[in-house]
Amino acid sequence: MADTADQKKTDRRRRKVRLLPPPAWWPLPAAAVLGLAAGGAYGVLKAPEYAATSYVVAVPDDTTEPATALGFAQAYARIATSSSTLAYAQPRAGIPARRLRTQVRAETSPESPMIAITGTSKSPAEAADIANAVADALSLSSNQAAKNTGVQLLLFNQAVAPSDPASPSAAISGAVGLCAGGLLGGLWMLARPRRTRRPEGQPVIEEYASLPAQGDHNETKEKESVR
């Protein structure tokens, strides 16, 4: 009998226990954890990508001003990824021209007549081959018009196969995902509607527009008729 009474008391206590609602800030850590997991998985599953850069410089001849070489360097950087330049570079790069277009980029500085040509690939040797092939093709095609322009492109530094990948590691990807998830969670907390809870036992008071009572309304009508 005692065991039965204790069991009943335990059951009553369990019934009184209520599950507490989650805190209002729960989306912030949840989104941060999801972002960390997604960023880390992306860094682990994605194959590393390598980047190699070769440099060419625009050199003016004796009759050309240095400012002209700077302007031609800007122009040659724009045509480094053109179809004609990639057609010259494709045999040495060893990959199709359509794929070559997506794995090379050219950059230049407004203060220096130097062009940086960067090749990217999952293979370090292929990344260097792409950069060097495009740099040689750009120099060859531009130097054919050097007599008319007064500017020729010379190879300043040849690309070498990199030892470290240029793509972010799993730790960096996870950190970026963590920050992005925390930011999204915070924005969601700010944007969601807030609910105000009514204390238990407090009656709901509804406000209506003030209207005259029925008796007052009848009295008003009688006064108007007497007048």
PDB file of N, CA and C in Angstrom, residues 40-137:
ATOM      1  N   GLY A  40      31.922  23.882 -42.378  1.00  0.00           N
ATOM      2  CA  GLY A  40      32.933  22.843 -42.216  1.00  0.00           C
ATOM      3  C   GLY A  40      32.781  21.720 -43.229  1.00  0.00           C
ATOM      4  N   ALA A  41      31.533  21.328 -43.497  1.00  0.00           N
ATOM      5  CA  ALA A  41      31.306  20.274 -44.499  1.00  0.00           C
ATOM      6  C   ALA A  41      31.731  20.734 -45.890  1.00  0.00           C
ATOM      7  N   TYR A  42      31.468  21.998 -46.199  1.00  0.00           N
ATOM      8  CA  TYR A  42      31.888  22.521 -47.505  1.00  0.00           C
ATOM      9  C   TYR A  42      33.413  22.506 -47.633  1.00  0.00           C
ATOM     10  N   GLY A  43      34.114  22.903 -46.580  1.00  0.00           N
ATOM     11  CA  GLY A  43      35.571  22.913 -46.639  1.00  0.00           C
ATOM     12  C   GLY A  43      36.174  21.529 -46.735  1.00  0.00           C
ATOM     13  N   VAL A  44      35.509  20.525 -46.148  1.00  0.00           N
ATOM     14  CA  VAL A  44      36.032  19.163 -46.191  1.00  0.00           C
ATOM     15  C   VAL A  44      35.748  18.492 -47.532  1.00  0.00           C
ATOM     16  N   LEU A  45      34.523  18.685 -48.042  1.00  0.00           N
ATOM     17  CA  LEU A  45      34.116  17.978 -49.248  1.00  0.00           C
ATOM     18  C   LEU A  45      34.656  18.615 -50.530  1.00  0.00           C
ATOM     19  N   LYS A  46      34.858  19.931 -50.540  1.00  0.00           N
ATOM     20  CA  LYS A  46      35.320  20.568 -51.765  1.00  0.00           C
ATOM     21  C   LYS A  46      36.811  20.299 -51.980  1.00  0.00           C
ATOM     22  N   ALA A  47      37.156  19.979 -53.220  1.00  0.00           N
ATOM     23  CA  ALA A  47      38.566  19.732 -53.556  1.00  0.00           C
ATOM     24  C   ALA A  47      39.353  21.036 -53.484  1.00  0.00           C
ATOM     25  N   PRO A  48      40.595  21.010 -52.999  1.00  0.00           N
ATOM     26  CA  PRO A  48      41.386  22.237 -52.911  1.00  0.00           C
ATOM     27  C   PRO A  48      41.705  22.794 -54.294  1.00  0.00           C
ATOM     28  N   GLU A  49      41.767  24.126 -54.369  1.00  0.00           N
ATOM     29  CA  GLU A  49      42.051  24.811 -55.626  1.00  0.00           C
ATOM     30  C   GLU A  49      43.347  25.601 -55.477  1.00  0.00           C
ATOM     31  N   TYR A  50      44.190  25.518 -56.504  1.00  0.00           N
ATOM     32  CA  TYR A  50      45.491  26.188 -56.482  1.00  0.00           C
ATOM     33  C   TYR A  50      45.496  27.351 -57.469  1.00  0.00           C
ATOM     34  N   ALA A  51      46.316  28.344 -57.170  1.00  0.00           N
ATOM     35  CA  ALA A  51      46.426  29.536 -58.020  1.00  0.00           C
ATOM     36  C   ALA A  51      47.899  29.865 -58.219  1.00  0.00           C
ATOM     37  N   ALA A  52      48.261  30.161 -59.468  1.00  0.00           N
ATOM     38  CA  ALA A  52      49.628  30.559 -59.819  1.00  0.00           C
ATOM     39  C   ALA A  52      49.548  31.823 -60.668  1.00  0.00           C
ATOM     40  N   THR A  53      50.484  32.740 -60.480  1.00  0.00           N
ATOM     41  CA  THR A  53      50.433  34.046 -61.137  1.00  0.00           C
ATOM     42  C   THR A  53      51.743  34.325 -61.857  1.00  0.00           C
ATOM     43  N   SER A  54      51.628  34.759 -63.084  1.00  0.00           N
ATOM     44  CA  SER A  54      52.776  35.249 -63.855  1.00  0.00           C
ATOM     45  C   SER A  54      52.559  36.737 -64.142  1.00  0.00           C
ATOM     46  N   TYR A  55      53.655  37.471 -64.325  1.00  0.00           N
ATOM     47  CA  TYR A  55      53.584  38.922 -64.498  1.00  0.00           C
ATOM     48  C   TYR A  55      54.252  39.313 -65.816  1.00  0.00           C
ATOM     49  N   VAL A  56      53.576  40.197 -66.540  1.00  0.00           N
ATOM     50  CA  VAL A  56      54.153  40.810 -67.744  1.00  0.00           C
ATOM     51  C   VAL A  56      54.093  42.318 -67.555  1.00  0.00           C
ATOM     52  N   VAL A  57      55.047  43.017 -68.135  1.00  0.00           N
ATOM     53  CA  VAL A  57      55.142  44.461 -67.970  1.00  0.00           C
ATOM     54  C   VAL A  57      55.163  45.125 -69.335  1.00  0.00           C
ATOM     55  N   ALA A  58      54.491  46.245 -69.438  1.00  0.00           N
ATOM     56  CA  ALA A  58      54.464  47.029 -70.676  1.00  0.00           C
ATOM     57  C   ALA A  58      55.638  48.007 -70.670  1.00  0.00           C
ATOM     58  N   VAL A  59      56.495  47.886 -71.679  1.00  0.00           N
ATOM     59  CA  VAL A  59      57.710  48.711 -71.758  1.00  0.00           C
ATOM     60  C   VAL A  59      57.622  49.620 -72.978  1.00  0.00           C
ATOM     61  N   PRO A  60      57.732  50.944 -72.810  1.00  0.00           N
ATOM     62  CA  PRO A  60      57.687  51.849 -73.966  1.00  0.00           C
ATOM     63  C   PRO A  60      59.058  51.915 -74.658  1.00  0.00           C
ATOM     64  N   ASP A  61      59.037  52.261 -75.929  1.00  0.00           N
ATOM     65  CA  ASP A  61      60.312  52.450 -76.629  1.00  0.00           C
ATOM     66  C   ASP A  61      60.811  53.873 -76.416  1.00  0.00           C
ATOM     67  N   ASP A  62      61.859  54.256 -77.145  1.00  0.00           N
ATOM     68  CA  ASP A  62      62.489  55.562 -76.918  1.00  0.00           C
ATOM     69  C   ASP A  62      61.586  56.724 -77.307  1.00  0.00           C
ATOM     70  N   THR A  63      60.646  56.510 -78.198  1.00  0.00           N
ATOM     71  CA  THR A  63      59.787  57.594 -78.679  1.00  0.00           C
ATOM     72  C   THR A  63      58.428  57.640 -77.988  1.00  0.00           C
ATOM     73  N   THR A  64      58.204  56.793 -76.996  1.00  0.00           N
ATOM     74  CA  THR A  64      56.900  56.705 -76.336  1.00  0.00           C
ATOM     75  C   THR A  64      57.029  57.117 -74.876  1.00  0.00           C
ATOM     76  N   GLU A  65      56.041  57.867 -74.411  1.00  0.00           N
ATOM     77  CA  GLU A  65      56.034  58.311 -73.033  1.00  0.00           C
ATOM     78  C   GLU A  65      55.622  57.178 -72.095  1.00  0.00           C
ATOM     79  N   PRO A  66      56.071  57.200 -70.837  1.00  0.00           N
ATOM     80  CA  PRO A  66      55.691  56.141 -69.886  1.00  0.00           C
ATOM     81  C   PRO A  66      54.190  56.079 -69.626  1.00  0.00           C
ATOM     82  N   ALA A  67      53.519  57.219 -69.677  1.00  0.00           N
ATOM     83  CA  ALA A  67      52.072  57.209 -69.451  1.00  0.00           C
ATOM     84  C   ALA A  67      51.343  56.409 -70.526  1.00  0.00           C
ATOM     85  N   THR A  68      51.888  56.396 -71.731  1.00  0.00           N
ATOM     86  CA  THR A  68      51.284  55.613 -72.806  1.00  0.00           C
ATOM     87  C   THR A  68      51.385  54.122 -72.510  1.00  0.00           C
ATOM     88  N   ALA A  69      52.530  53.700 -71.958  1.00  0.00           N
ATOM     89  CA  ALA A  69      52.692  52.291 -71.586  1.00  0.00           C
ATOM     90  C   ALA A  69      51.697  51.896 -70.502  1.00  0.00           C
ATOM     91  N   LEU A  70      51.420  52.812 -69.592  1.00  0.00           N
ATOM     92  CA  LEU A  70      50.440  52.523 -68.546  1.00  0.00           C
ATOM     93  C   LEU A  70      49.048  52.321 -69.135  1.00  0.00           C
ATOM     94  N   GLY A  71      48.693  53.149 -70.105  1.00  0.00           N
ATOM     95  CA  GLY A  71      47.390  52.987 -70.751  1.00  0.00           C
ATOM     96  C   GLY A  71      47.286  51.696 -71.545  1.00  0.00           C
ATOM     97  N   PHE A  72      48.368  51.313 -72.234  1.00  0.00           N
ATOM     98  CA  PHE A  72      48.341  50.051 -72.994  1.00  0.00           C
ATOM     99  C   PHE A  72      48.302  48.841 -72.061  1.00  0.00           C
ATOM    100  N   ALA A  73      48.901  48.951 -70.900  1.00  0.00           N
ATOM    101  CA  ALA A  73      48.825  47.846 -69.938  1.00  0.00           C
ATOM    102  C   ALA A  73      47.378  47.613 -69.505  1.00  0.00           C
ATOM    103  N   GLN A  74      46.634  48.695 -69.304  1.00  0.00           N
ATOM    104  CA  GLN A  74      45.218  48.551 -68.966  1.00  0.00           C
ATOM    105  C   GLN A  74      44.448  47.887 -70.111  1.00  0.00           C
ATOM    106  N   ALA A  75      44.763  48.280 -71.335  1.00  0.00           N
ATOM    107  CA  ALA A  75      44.055  47.716 -72.490  1.00  0.00           C
ATOM    108  C   ALA A  75      44.408  46.246 -72.692  1.00  0.00           C
ATOM    109  N   TYR A  76      45.685  45.886 -72.559  1.00  0.00           N
ATOM    110  CA  TYR A  76      46.092  44.493 -72.740  1.00  0.00           C
ATOM    111  C   TYR A  76      45.514  43.591 -71.654  1.00  0.00           C
ATOM    112  N   ALA A  77      45.327  44.131 -70.472  1.00  0.00           N
ATOM    113  CA  ALA A  77      44.728  43.323 -69.398  1.00  0.00           C
ATOM    114  C   ALA A  77      43.292  42.944 -69.737  1.00  0.00           C
ATOM    115  N   ARG A  78      42.597  43.825 -70.467  1.00  0.00           N
ATOM    116  CA  ARG A  78      41.211  43.530 -70.834  1.00  0.00           C
ATOM    117  C   ARG A  78      41.118  42.436 -71.902  1.00  0.00           C
ATOM    118  N   ILE A  79      42.135  42.352 -72.781  1.00  0.00           N
ATOM    119  CA  ILE A  79      42.072  41.357 -73.854  1.00  0.00           C
ATOM    120  C   ILE A  79      42.837  40.077 -73.494  1.00  0.00           C
ATOM    121  N   ALA A  80      43.317  39.984 -72.253  1.00  0.00           N
ATOM    122  CA  ALA A  80      44.062  38.783 -71.857  1.00  0.00           C
ATOM    123  C   ALA A  80      43.175  37.550 -71.864  1.00  0.00           C
ATOM    124  N   THR A  81      41.895  37.724 -71.611  1.00  0.00           N
ATOM    125  CA  THR A  81      40.969  36.583 -71.611  1.00  0.00           C
ATOM    126  C   THR A  81      40.066  36.575 -72.842  1.00  0.00           C
ATOM    127  N   SER A  82      40.466  37.270 -73.880  1.00  0.00           N
ATOM    128  CA  SER A  82      39.668  37.281 -75.108  1.00  0.00           C
ATOM    129  C   SER A  82      39.846  35.964 -75.868  1.00  0.00           C
ATOM    130  N   SER A  83      38.983  35.753 -76.845  1.00  0.00           N
ATOM    131  CA  SER A  83      39.023  34.496 -77.598  1.00  0.00           C
ATOM    132  C   SER A  83      40.313  34.345 -78.393  1.00  0.00           C
ATOM    133  N   SER A  84      40.813  35.462 -78.956  1.00  0.00           N
ATOM    134  CA  SER A  84      42.041  35.381 -79.748  1.00  0.00           C
ATOM    135  C   SER A  84      43.248  35.032 -78.891  1.00  0.00           C
ATOM    136  N   THR A  85      43.344  35.641 -77.704  1.00  0.00           N
ATOM    137  CA  THR A  85      44.477  35.339 -76.820  1.00  0.00           C
ATOM    138  C   THR A  85      44.408  33.907 -76.303  1.00  0.00           C
ATOM    139  N   LEU A  86      43.222  33.454 -75.939  1.00  0.00           N
ATOM    140  CA  LEU A  86      43.088  32.085 -75.435  1.00  0.00           C
ATOM    141  C   LEU A  86      43.318  31.050 -76.531  1.00  0.00           C
ATOM    142  N   ALA A  87      43.037  31.426 -77.775  1.00  0.00           N
ATOM    143  CA  ALA A  87      43.323  30.499 -78.882  1.00  0.00           C
ATOM    144  C   ALA A  87      44.830  30.263 -79.006  1.00  0.00           C
ATOM    145  N   TYR A  88      45.639  31.314 -78.786  1.00  0.00           N
ATOM    146  CA  TYR A  88      47.101  31.144 -78.783  1.00  0.00           C
ATOM    147  C   TYR A  88      47.561  30.314 -77.587  1.00  0.00           C
ATOM    148  N   ALA A  89      46.897  30.502 -76.434  1.00  0.00           N
ATOM    149  CA  ALA A  89      47.360  29.858 -75.206  1.00  0.00           C
ATOM    150  C   ALA A  89      46.882  28.423 -75.066  1.00  0.00           C
ATOM    151  N   GLN A  90      45.841  28.041 -75.758  1.00  0.00           N
ATOM    152  CA  GLN A  90      45.233  26.723 -75.561  1.00  0.00           C
ATOM    153  C   GLN A  90      46.175  25.550 -75.825  1.00  0.00           C
ATOM    154  N   PRO A  91      46.986  25.561 -76.878  1.00  0.00           N
ATOM    155  CA  PRO A  91      47.877  24.403 -77.095  1.00  0.00           C
ATOM    156  C   PRO A  91      48.860  24.171 -75.956  1.00  0.00           C
ATOM    157  N   ARG A  92      49.437  25.257 -75.422  1.00  0.00           N
ATOM    158  CA  ARG A  92      50.402  25.080 -74.337  1.00  0.00           C
ATOM    159  C   ARG A  92      49.711  24.743 -73.014  1.00  0.00           C
ATOM    160  N   ALA A  93      48.545  25.331 -72.791  1.00  0.00           N
ATOM    161  CA  ALA A  93      47.834  25.038 -71.544  1.00  0.00           C
ATOM    162  C   ALA A  93      47.326  23.605 -71.517  1.00  0.00           C
ATOM    163  N   GLY A  94      46.975  23.061 -72.670  1.00  0.00           N
ATOM    164  CA  GLY A  94      46.546  21.672 -72.734  1.00  0.00           C
ATOM    165  C   GLY A  94      45.121  21.420 -72.305  1.00  0.00           C
ATOM    166  N   ILE A  95      44.299  22.473 -72.234  1.00  0.00           N
ATOM    167  CA  ILE A  95      42.893  22.305 -71.879  1.00  0.00           C
ATOM    168  C   ILE A  95      42.050  23.054 -72.901  1.00  0.00           C
ATOM    169  N   PRO A  96      40.778  22.726 -73.070  1.00  0.00           N
ATOM    170  CA  PRO A  96      39.943  23.432 -74.043  1.00  0.00           C
ATOM    171  C   PRO A  96      39.823  24.922 -73.728  1.00  0.00           C
ATOM    172  N   ALA A  97      39.597  25.701 -74.787  1.00  0.00           N
ATOM    173  CA  ALA A  97      39.515  27.153 -74.621  1.00  0.00           C
ATOM    174  C   ALA A  97      38.339  27.556 -73.741  1.00  0.00           C
ATOM    175  N   ARG A  98      37.231  26.824 -73.829  1.00  0.00           N
ATOM    176  CA  ARG A  98      36.072  27.169 -72.995  1.00  0.00           C
ATOM    177  C   ARG A  98      36.387  26.979 -71.516  1.00  0.00           C
ATOM    178  N   ARG A  99      37.073  25.925 -71.188  1.00  0.00           N
ATOM    179  CA  ARG A  99      37.476  25.712 -69.794  1.00  0.00           C
ATOM    180  C   ARG A  99      38.574  26.673 -69.398  1.00  0.00           C
ATOM    181  N   LEU A 100      39.450  26.993 -70.328  1.00  0.00           N
ATOM    182  CA  LEU A 100      40.539  27.918 -70.029  1.00  0.00           C
ATOM    183  C   LEU A 100      40.010  29.297 -69.654  1.00  0.00           C
ATOM    184  N   ARG A 101      38.910  29.716 -70.266  1.00  0.00           N
ATOM    185  CA  ARG A 101      38.346  31.034 -69.984  1.00  0.00           C
ATOM    186  C   ARG A 101      37.886  31.150 -68.537  1.00  0.00           C
ATOM    187  N   THR A 102      37.423  30.048 -67.973  1.00  0.00           N
ATOM    188  CA  THR A 102      36.920  30.082 -66.597  1.00  0.00           C
ATOM    189  C   THR A 102      38.020  29.909 -65.555  1.00  0.00           C
ATOM    190  N   GLN A 103      39.253  29.598 -65.997  1.00  0.00           N
ATOM    191  CA  GLN A 103      40.323  29.325 -65.045  1.00  0.00           C
ATOM    192  C   GLN A 103      41.469  30.326 -65.130  1.00  0.00           C
ATOM    193  N   VAL A 104      41.240  31.458 -65.732  1.00  0.00           N
ATOM    194  CA  VAL A 104      42.280  32.469 -65.830  1.00  0.00           C
ATOM    195  C   VAL A 104      41.656  33.846 -65.646  1.00  0.00           C
ATOM    196  N   ARG A 105      42.400  34.726 -65.024  1.00  0.00           N
ATOM    197  CA  ARG A 105      41.982  36.117 -64.852  1.00  0.00           C
ATOM    198  C   ARG A 105      43.209  37.017 -64.927  1.00  0.00           C
ATOM    199  N   ALA A 106      42.976  38.251 -65.349  1.00  0.00           N
ATOM    200  CA  ALA A 106      44.064  39.225 -65.493  1.00  0.00           C
ATOM    201  C   ALA A 106      43.719  40.471 -64.689  1.00  0.00           C
ATOM    202  N   GLU A 107      44.688  40.992 -63.987  1.00  0.00           N
ATOM    203  CA  GLU A 107      44.510  42.178 -63.150  1.00  0.00           C
ATOM    204  C   GLU A 107      45.683  43.126 -63.383  1.00  0.00           C
ATOM    205  N   THR A 108      45.406  44.397 -63.230  1.00  0.00           N
ATOM    206  CA  THR A 108      46.450  45.408 -63.392  1.00  0.00           C
ATOM    207  C   THR A 108      46.230  46.520 -62.394  1.00  0.00           C
ATOM    208  N   SER A 109      47.250  47.328 -62.192  1.00  0.00           N
ATOM    209  CA  SER A 109      47.191  48.435 -61.255  1.00  0.00           C
ATOM    210  C   SER A 109      47.155  49.749 -62.014  1.00  0.00           C
ATOM    211  N   PRO A 110      46.389  50.751 -61.543  1.00  0.00           N
ATOM    212  CA  PRO A 110      46.370  52.047 -62.223  1.00  0.00           C
ATOM    213  C   PRO A 110      47.663  52.834 -62.056  1.00  0.00           C
ATOM    214  N   GLU A 111      48.578  52.359 -61.215  1.00  0.00           N
ATOM    215  CA  GLU A 111      49.823  53.080 -60.964  1.00  0.00           C
ATOM    216  C   GLU A 111      51.044  52.394 -61.566  1.00  0.00           C
ATOM    217  N   SER A 112      50.868  51.189 -62.103  1.00  0.00           N
ATOM    218  CA  SER A 112      52.013  50.438 -62.621  1.00  0.00           C
ATOM    219  C   SER A 112      51.626  49.760 -63.926  1.00  0.00           C
ATOM    220  N   PRO A 113      52.523  49.774 -64.941  1.00  0.00           N
ATOM    221  CA  PRO A 113      52.212  49.131 -66.224  1.00  0.00           C
ATOM    222  C   PRO A 113      52.467  47.622 -66.204  1.00  0.00           C
ATOM    223  N   MET A 114      52.051  46.978 -65.126  1.00  0.00           N
ATOM    224  CA  MET A 114      52.287  45.541 -64.968  1.00  0.00           C
ATOM    225  C   MET A 114      50.955  44.811 -64.944  1.00  0.00           C
ATOM    226  N   ILE A 115      50.928  43.640 -65.586  1.00  0.00           N
ATOM    227  CA  ILE A 115      49.719  42.827 -65.659  1.00  0.00           C
ATOM    228  C   ILE A 115      49.974  41.521 -64.929  1.00  0.00           C
ATOM    229  N   ALA A 116      49.079  41.184 -64.009  1.00  0.00           N
ATOM    230  CA  ALA A 116      49.150  39.917 -63.277  1.00  0.00           C
ATOM    231  C   ALA A 116      48.154  38.953 -63.895  1.00  0.00           C
ATOM    232  N   ILE A 117      48.640  37.819 -64.372  1.00  0.00           N
ATOM    233  CA  ILE A 117      47.803  36.800 -64.998  1.00  0.00           C
ATOM    234  C   ILE A 117      47.811  35.575 -64.092  1.00  0.00           C
ATOM    235  N   THR A 118      46.649  35.231 -63.569  1.00  0.00           N
ATOM    236  CA  THR A 118      46.524  34.163 -62.582  1.00  0.00           C
ATOM    237  C   THR A 118      45.747  32.999 -63.177  1.00  0.00           C
ATOM    238  N   GLY A 119      46.308  31.811 -63.074  1.00  0.00           N
ATOM    239  CA  GLY A 119      45.634  30.590 -63.479  1.00  0.00           C
ATOM    240  C   GLY A 119      45.224  29.790 -62.261  1.00  0.00           C
ATOM    241  N   THR A 120      44.046  29.211 -62.308  1.00  0.00           N
ATOM    242  CA  THR A 120      43.525  28.420 -61.187  1.00  0.00           C
ATOM    243  C   THR A 120      43.193  27.009 -61.670  1.00  0.00           C
ATOM    244  N   SER A 121      43.430  26.038 -60.805  1.00  0.00           N
ATOM    245  CA  SER A 121      43.150  24.648 -61.147  1.00  0.00           C
ATOM    246  C   SER A 121      43.237  23.807 -59.877  1.00  0.00           C
ATOM    247  N   LYS A 122      42.713  22.600 -59.951  1.00  0.00           N
ATOM    248  CA  LYS A 122      42.840  21.658 -58.849  1.00  0.00           C
ATOM    249  C   LYS A 122      44.229  21.036 -58.797  1.00  0.00           C
ATOM    250  N   SER A 123      45.019  21.250 -59.848  1.00  0.00           N
ATOM    251  CA  SER A 123      46.399  20.758 -59.901  1.00  0.00           C
ATOM    252  C   SER A 123      47.353  21.948 -59.852  1.00  0.00           C
ATOM    253  N   PRO A 124      48.360  21.949 -58.986  1.00  0.00           N
ATOM    254  CA  PRO A 124      49.311  23.073 -58.929  1.00  0.00           C
ATOM    255  C   PRO A 124      50.063  23.265 -60.232  1.00  0.00           C
ATOM    256  N   ALA A 125      50.512  22.179 -60.872  1.00  0.00           N
ATOM    257  CA  ALA A 125      51.256  22.296 -62.123  1.00  0.00           C
ATOM    258  C   ALA A 125      50.379  22.856 -63.237  1.00  0.00           C
ATOM    259  N   GLU A 126      49.131  22.438 -63.282  1.00  0.00           N
ATOM    260  CA  GLU A 126      48.239  22.947 -64.326  1.00  0.00           C
ATOM    261  C   GLU A 126      47.934  24.423 -64.128  1.00  0.00           C
ATOM    262  N   ALA A 127      47.807  24.871 -62.885  1.00  0.00           N
ATOM    263  CA  ALA A 127      47.582  26.293 -62.622  1.00  0.00           C
ATOM    264  C   ALA A 127      48.746  27.135 -63.141  1.00  0.00           C
ATOM    265  N   ALA A 128      49.987  26.666 -62.909  1.00  0.00           N
ATOM    266  CA  ALA A 128      51.150  27.389 -63.414  1.00  0.00           C
ATOM    267  C   ALA A 128      51.204  27.356 -64.939  1.00  0.00           C
ATOM    268  N   ASP A 129      50.876  26.231 -65.550  1.00  0.00           N
ATOM    269  CA  ASP A 129      50.877  26.138 -67.010  1.00  0.00           C
ATOM    270  C   ASP A 129      49.852  27.091 -67.632  1.00  0.00           C
ATOM    271  N   ILE A 130      48.710  27.216 -67.021  1.00  0.00           N
ATOM    272  CA  ILE A 130      47.682  28.118 -67.542  1.00  0.00           C
ATOM    273  C   ILE A 130      48.160  29.561 -67.493  1.00  0.00           C
ATOM    274  N   ALA A 131      48.730  29.977 -66.358  1.00  0.00           N
ATOM    275  CA  ALA A 131      49.197  31.358 -66.229  1.00  0.00           C
ATOM    276  C   ALA A 131      50.316  31.664 -67.221  1.00  0.00           C
ATOM    277  N   ASN A 132      51.268  30.761 -67.356  1.00  0.00           N
ATOM    278  CA  ASN A 132      52.383  30.997 -68.276  1.00  0.00           C
ATOM    279  C   ASN A 132      51.939  30.961 -69.732  1.00  0.00           C
ATOM    280  N   ALA A 133      50.998  30.091 -70.057  1.00  0.00           N
ATOM    281  CA  ALA A 133      50.520  30.004 -71.440  1.00  0.00           C
ATOM    282  C   ALA A 133      49.810  31.277 -71.852  1.00  0.00           C
ATOM    283  N   VAL A 134      48.960  31.803 -70.998  1.00  0.00           N
ATOM    284  CA  VAL A 134      48.236  33.035 -71.326  1.00  0.00           C
ATOM    285  C   VAL A 134      49.190  34.221 -71.353  1.00  0.00           C
ATOM    286  N   ALA A 135      50.177  34.257 -70.451  1.00  0.00           N
ATOM    287  CA  ALA A 135      51.146  35.363 -70.464  1.00  0.00           C
ATOM    288  C   ALA A 135      51.959  35.361 -71.750  1.00  0.00           C
ATOM    289  N   ASP A 136      52.409  34.201 -72.196  1.00  0.00           N
ATOM    290  CA  ASP A 136      53.165  34.127 -73.455  1.00  0.00           C
ATOM    291  C   ASP A 136      52.293  34.486 -74.649  1.00  0.00           C
ATOM    292  N   ALA A 137      51.047  34.031 -74.640  1.00  0.00           N
ATOM    293  CA  ALA A 137      50.153  34.346 -75.755  1.00  0.00           C
ATOM    294  C   ALA A 137      49.851  35.833 -75.814  1.00  0.00           C
TER     295      ALA A 137
END
